[in-house]
Amino acid sequence: MLLLSLFFSAFISASIFPFASEVVFIAALDEGLNPVIVLAVGTLGNTLGALLTWWLARLAREGKLGFKAKPSSAKASAFYNRFGKWTLLFSWVPLIGDAFPGLAGWFKLPFWQTILLVAVAKCGRYLVLMAAYFAW
């Protein structure tokens, strides 16, 4: 049950809704669950939540969400043109990181590039959290 809670907390925290999955992640480790499984579940949930943001932004750009999306701002375009897909490696950063998959979806970054870069970032974040937990 704790792994299911971890998956959903990680998913929600990486989507457009604010939430912190770190508490559930640490609780799962504290319960003695297999760290590899905890890492995999957290990474999967967090990655899929980011992909939801990517997909919604892509649909919004194409006008498939029932409203007409505004064109991208000059600042967003300049930022994405400068840093592009590599911003996804910072999708783990609290508060601002959730916007990067949205930008990738808006600017139509391919799905496989998105999932690979986001998964690396999310896994890295949980690895650092896990290392800190075991070092403590």
Coordinates of N, CA and C in Angstrom, one line a residue:
M1 N 0.8 -1.2 0.0 CA 0.0 0.0 0.0 C 0.9 1.3 0.0
L2 N 2.0 1.2 0.7 CA 2.9 2.3 0.7 C 3.5 2.6 -0.6
L3 N 3.8 1.6 -1.4 CA 4.3 1.8 -2.7 C 3.3 2.4 -3.7
L4 N 2.0 2.1 -3.5 CA 1.0 2.7 -4.3 C 0.9 4.2 -3.9
S5 N 0.9 4.5 -2.6 CA 0.9 5.8 -2.2 C 2.1 6.6 -2.7
L6 N 3.3 6.0 -2.7 CA 4.5 6.6 -3.3 C 4.3 6.9 -4.8
F7 N 3.7 6.0 -5.5 CA 3.5 6.2 -7.0 C 2.6 7.4 -7.2
F8 N 1.5 7.4 -6.5 CA 0.5 8.5 -6.7 C 1.0 9.8 -6.2
S9 N 1.8 9.8 -5.1 CA 2.3 11.1 -4.6 C 3.4 11.6 -5.6
A10 N 4.2 10.7 -6.1 CA 5.2 11.1 -7.1 C 4.6 11.6 -8.4
F11 N 3.5 10.9 -8.8 CA 2.8 11.3 -10.0 C 2.2 12.7 -9.8
I12 N 1.5 12.9 -8.8 CA 0.8 14.2 -8.5 C 1.9 15.4 -8.4
S13 N 2.9 15.1 -7.7 CA 3.9 16.1 -7.4 C 4.6 16.6 -8.7
A14 N 4.7 15.7 -9.7 CA 5.3 16.1 -11.0 C 4.3 16.6 -12.0
S15 N 3.1 16.6 -11.7 CA 2.1 17.1 -12.6 C 1.8 18.6 -12.4
I16 N 0.7 19.1 -12.8 CA 0.5 20.5 -12.6 C 0.0 20.9 -11.2
F17 N -0.2 19.9 -10.4 CA -0.7 20.1 -9.0 C 0.5 20.1 -8.0
P18 N 0.6 21.0 -7.1 CA 1.7 21.0 -6.2 C 1.5 19.9 -5.1
F19 N 2.6 19.2 -4.9 CA 2.6 18.2 -3.9 C 4.0 17.7 -3.6
A20 N 4.3 17.2 -2.5 CA 5.7 16.8 -2.2 C 5.7 15.3 -2.0
S21 N 6.4 14.6 -2.8 CA 6.5 13.1 -2.7 C 7.6 12.6 -1.8
E22 N 8.5 13.6 -1.4 CA 9.7 13.2 -0.6 C 9.3 12.5 0.7
V23 N 8.3 13.0 1.3 CA 7.9 12.4 2.6 C 7.5 10.9 2.4
V24 N 6.7 10.6 1.4 CA 6.3 9.3 1.2 C 7.5 8.4 0.8
F25 N 8.4 9.0 0.0 CA 9.6 8.3 -0.5 C 10.4 7.8 0.8
I26 N 10.6 8.8 1.6 CA 11.4 8.5 2.9 C 10.7 7.5 3.8
A27 N 9.4 7.6 3.8 CA 8.6 6.7 4.7 C 8.7 5.3 4.1
A28 N 8.7 5.1 2.8 CA 8.9 3.8 2.2 C 10.3 3.2 2.5
L29 N 11.3 4.0 2.5 CA 12.6 3.6 2.9 C 12.7 3.2 4.4
D30 N 12.0 4.1 5.2 CA 12.0 3.9 6.6 C 11.3 2.6 7.0
E31 N 10.3 2.2 6.2 CA 9.6 0.9 6.5 C 10.4 -0.3 6.1
G32 N 11.6 -0.1 5.5 CA 12.5 -1.2 5.1 C 12.1 -1.8 3.8
L33 N 11.4 -1.1 3.0 CA 11.1 -1.6 1.6 C 12.4 -1.6 0.8
N34 N 12.4 -2.5 -0.2 CA 13.6 -2.6 -1.0 C 13.9 -1.3 -1.7
P35 N 15.1 -0.7 -1.5 CA 15.4 0.6 -2.0 C 15.3 0.7 -3.5
V36 N 15.7 -0.4 -4.2 CA 15.6 -0.4 -5.7 C 14.2 -0.3 -6.1
I37 N 13.3 -1.0 -5.5 CA 11.9 -0.9 -5.8 C 11.3 0.5 -5.5
V38 N 11.7 1.0 -4.3 CA 11.2 2.3 -4.0 C 11.7 3.4 -5.0
L39 N 12.9 3.3 -5.4 CA 13.5 4.2 -6.4 C 12.7 4.0 -7.7
A40 N 12.5 2.8 -8.1 CA 11.8 2.6 -9.4 C 10.4 3.1 -9.4
V41 N 9.6 2.9 -8.3 CA 8.3 3.3 -8.2 C 8.2 4.8 -8.1
G42 N 9.1 5.4 -7.4 CA 9.1 6.9 -7.3 C 9.5 7.5 -8.6
T43 N 10.5 7.0 -9.3 CA 10.9 7.5 -10.6 C 9.8 7.3 -11.6
L44 N 9.1 6.2 -11.7 CA 8.1 5.9 -12.6 C 6.9 6.9 -12.4
G45 N 6.5 7.0 -11.2 CA 5.4 8.0 -10.9 C 5.7 9.4 -11.2
N46 N 6.9 9.8 -10.9 CA 7.3 11.2 -11.1 C 7.5 11.5 -12.6
T47 N 8.0 10.5 -13.3 CA 8.2 10.6 -14.8 C 6.8 10.7 -15.5
L48 N 5.9 9.8 -15.1 CA 4.6 9.8 -15.7 C 3.8 11.1 -15.4
G49 N 4.0 11.7 -14.2 CA 3.4 13.0 -13.9 C 3.9 14.1 -14.8
A50 N 5.2 14.1 -15.0 CA 5.8 15.1 -15.9 C 5.3 14.9 -17.4
L51 N 5.1 13.6 -17.8 CA 4.6 13.4 -19.1 C 3.2 13.8 -19.3
L52 N 2.4 13.8 -18.2 CA 1.1 14.3 -18.2 C 1.1 15.8 -18.6
T53 N 2.0 16.6 -17.9 CA 2.2 18.0 -18.2 C 2.6 18.2 -19.6
W54 N 3.6 17.4 -20.1 CA 4.0 17.5 -21.5 C 2.9 17.3 -22.5
W55 N 2.1 16.3 -22.2 CA 0.9 15.9 -23.1 C -0.1 17.0 -23.1
L56 N -0.5 17.6 -21.9 CA -1.5 18.6 -21.8 C -1.0 19.9 -22.5
A57 N 0.3 20.2 -22.4 CA 0.8 21.4 -23.1 C 0.8 21.2 -24.6
R58 N 1.1 20.0 -25.0 CA 1.0 19.7 -26.4 C -0.4 19.8 -27.0
L59 N -1.4 19.3 -26.2 CA -2.8 19.4 -26.6 C -3.2 20.8 -26.6
A60 N -2.8 21.6 -25.6 CA -3.2 23.0 -25.6 C -2.7 23.8 -26.8
R61 N -1.4 23.5 -27.2 CA -0.8 24.2 -28.3 C -1.6 23.9 -29.6
E62 N -2.1 22.6 -29.7 CA -2.9 22.2 -30.9 C -4.3 22.6 -30.8
G63 N -4.8 23.2 -29.7 CA -6.1 23.6 -29.5 C -7.1 22.5 -29.3
K64 N -6.6 21.4 -28.7 CA -7.5 20.2 -28.5 C -8.0 20.1 -27.1
L65 N -7.9 21.1 -26.3 CA -8.5 21.0 -24.9 C -9.7 21.9 -24.8
G66 N -10.3 22.3 -25.9 CA -11.6 23.0 -25.8 C -11.4 24.5 -25.6
F67 N -10.2 25.0 -25.7 CA -10.0 26.4 -25.6 C -8.9 26.8 -26.6
K68 N -8.8 28.0 -27.0 CA -7.7 28.4 -27.9 C -6.6 28.9 -27.0
A69 N -5.4 28.2 -27.2 CA -4.2 28.6 -26.4 C -3.6 29.8 -27.0
K70 N -3.0 30.6 -26.1 CA -2.3 31.8 -26.5 C -1.0 31.4 -27.2
P71 N -0.5 32.1 -28.1 CA 0.8 31.8 -28.7 C 1.9 32.0 -27.6
S72 N 3.0 31.3 -27.7 CA 4.1 31.3 -26.7 C 4.6 32.8 -26.6
S73 N 5.0 33.1 -25.4 CA 5.6 34.4 -25.2 C 7.0 34.5 -25.8
A74 N 7.5 35.7 -26.1 CA 8.8 35.9 -26.6 C 9.9 35.3 -25.6
K75 N 9.6 35.5 -24.3 CA 10.6 35.0 -23.3 C 10.7 33.5 -23.3
A76 N 9.5 32.9 -23.4 CA 9.5 31.4 -23.4 C 10.1 30.9 -24.6
S77 N 9.8 31.5 -25.8 CA 10.5 31.0 -27.0 C 12.0 31.2 -27.0
A78 N 12.4 32.3 -26.5 CA 13.9 32.6 -26.5 C 14.5 31.6 -25.5
F79 N 13.9 31.4 -24.4 CA 14.5 30.5 -23.4 C 14.6 29.1 -24.0
Y80 N 13.5 28.6 -24.6 CA 13.5 27.2 -25.1 C 14.4 27.1 -26.3
N81 N 14.5 28.1 -27.2 CA 15.4 28.1 -28.3 C 16.9 28.0 -27.8
R82 N 17.1 28.7 -26.7 CA 18.5 28.7 -26.2 C 18.9 27.4 -25.5
F83 N 18.0 26.8 -24.7 CA 18.4 25.7 -23.9 C 17.7 24.4 -24.3
G84 N 16.5 24.5 -25.0 CA 15.8 23.3 -25.5 C 15.6 22.2 -24.6
K85 N 15.8 21.0 -25.2 CA 15.5 19.7 -24.5 C 16.3 19.6 -23.2
W86 N 17.5 20.2 -23.1 CA 18.3 20.0 -21.9 C 17.7 20.6 -20.6
T87 N 16.7 21.5 -20.8 CA 16.0 22.0 -19.6 C 15.3 20.8 -18.8
L88 N 15.0 19.7 -19.5 CA 14.3 18.6 -18.9 C 15.2 18.0 -17.8
L89 N 16.5 18.1 -17.9 CA 17.4 17.6 -16.9 C 17.2 18.3 -15.6
F90 N 16.5 19.5 -15.6 CA 16.2 20.2 -14.4 C 14.8 20.1 -14.0
S91 N 14.1 19.1 -14.6 CA 12.6 19.0 -14.2 C 12.4 18.5 -12.8
W92 N 13.5 18.2 -12.1 CA 13.4 17.7 -10.7 C 13.4 18.9 -9.7
V93 N 13.8 20.1 -10.2 CA 13.9 21.3 -9.3 C 12.5 21.7 -8.8
P94 N 12.4 21.8 -7.5 CA 11.1 22.3 -6.9 C 10.6 23.6 -7.5
L95 N 9.4 23.7 -7.6 CA 8.6 24.9 -8.1 C 8.8 25.1 -9.6
I96 N 10.0 25.3 -10.1 CA 10.2 25.7 -11.5 C 10.3 24.5 -12.4
G97 N 10.7 23.4 -11.9 CA 11.0 22.2 -12.7 C 9.8 21.6 -13.4
D98 N 8.6 21.8 -12.9 CA 7.4 21.2 -13.5 C 7.1 22.0 -14.8
A99 N 7.6 23.2 -14.9 CA 7.3 23.9 -16.2 C 8.1 23.4 -17.4
F100 N 9.2 22.8 -17.1 CA 10.1 22.3 -18.2 C 9.4 21.3 -19.1
P101 N 8.8 20.2 -18.6 CA 8.0 19.3 -19.4 C 6.9 20.0 -20.2
G102 N 6.3 21.0 -19.6 CA 5.2 21.7 -20.3 C 5.8 22.5 -21.4
L103 N 7.0 23.1 -21.3 CA 7.6 23.8 -22.4 C 8.0 22.8 -23.5
A104 N 8.5 21.6 -23.1 CA 8.8 20.6 -24.1 C 7.6 20.2 -24.9
G105 N 6.5 20.0 -24.2 CA 5.3 19.7 -24.9 C 4.8 20.8 -25.8
W106 N 4.8 22.0 -25.3 CA 4.4 23.2 -26.1 C 5.2 23.3 -27.4
F107 N 6.5 23.1 -27.2 CA 7.4 23.3 -28.4 C 7.6 22.0 -29.1
K108 N 6.8 21.0 -28.8 CA 6.7 19.7 -29.6 C 8.0 18.9 -29.6
L109 N 8.7 18.8 -28.4 CA 9.8 17.9 -28.3 C 9.3 16.5 -28.4
P110 N 9.9 15.6 -29.2 CA 9.4 14.3 -29.3 C 9.3 13.5 -28.0
F111 N 8.3 12.6 -27.9 CA 8.0 11.9 -26.7 C 9.2 11.1 -26.2
W112 N 9.9 10.4 -27.0 CA 11.0 9.6 -26.5 C 12.2 10.4 -25.9
Q113 N 12.4 11.5 -26.5 CA 13.5 12.4 -26.0 C 13.0 13.0 -24.6
T114 N 11.7 13.3 -24.5 CA 11.2 13.8 -23.3 C 11.2 12.8 -22.2
I115 N 10.8 11.6 -22.5 CA 10.7 10.6 -21.4 C 12.1 10.2 -20.9
L116 N 13.1 10.1 -21.8 CA 14.4 9.8 -21.5 C 15.1 10.8 -20.6
L117 N 15.0 12.1 -21.0 CA 15.6 13.1 -20.2 C 14.9 13.3 -18.8
V118 N 13.6 13.3 -18.8 CA 12.8 13.4 -17.6 C 13.1 12.3 -16.6
A119 N 13.2 11.1 -17.1 CA 13.4 9.9 -16.3 C 14.8 10.0 -15.7
V120 N 15.8 10.4 -16.4 CA 17.2 10.6 -15.9 C 17.1 11.6 -14.7
A121 N 16.4 12.7 -15.0 CA 16.4 13.8 -13.9 C 15.7 13.3 -12.7
K122 N 14.5 12.7 -12.9 CA 13.7 12.3 -11.7 C 14.4 11.2 -10.9
C123 N 15.0 10.2 -11.6 CA 15.8 9.2 -11.0 C 17.0 9.7 -10.2
G124 N 17.7 10.7 -10.8 CA 18.8 11.3 -10.1 C 18.4 12.0 -8.8
R125 N 17.2 12.7 -8.9 CA 16.7 13.4 -7.7 C 16.5 12.4 -6.6
Y126 N 15.8 11.3 -6.9 CA 15.5 10.3 -5.9 C 16.8 9.6 -5.4
L127 N 17.8 9.4 -6.3 CA 19.0 8.8 -5.8 C 19.7 9.7 -4.8
V128 N 19.7 11.0 -5.0 CA 20.3 11.9 -4.1 C 19.6 11.9 -2.8
L129 N 18.2 11.9 -2.8 CA 17.4 11.8 -1.6 C 17.7 10.5 -0.9
M130 N 17.8 9.4 -1.6 CA 18.1 8.1 -1.0 C 19.5 8.1 -0.3
A131 N 20.5 8.6 -1.0 CA 21.8 8.7 -0.5 C 21.8 9.5 0.8
A132 N 21.1 10.6 0.8 CA 21.0 11.4 2.0 C 20.4 10.7 3.2
Y133 N 19.3 9.9 2.8 CA 18.6 9.1 3.9 C 19.6 8.1 4.5
F134 N 20.3 7.4 3.6 CA 21.1 6.3 4.2 C 22.4 6.9 4.8
A135 N 22.8 8.1 4.5 CA 24.0 8.7 5.1 C 23.6 9.3 6.5
W136 N 22.4 9.6 6.6 CA 21.9 10.2 7.9 C 22.0 9.2 9.0

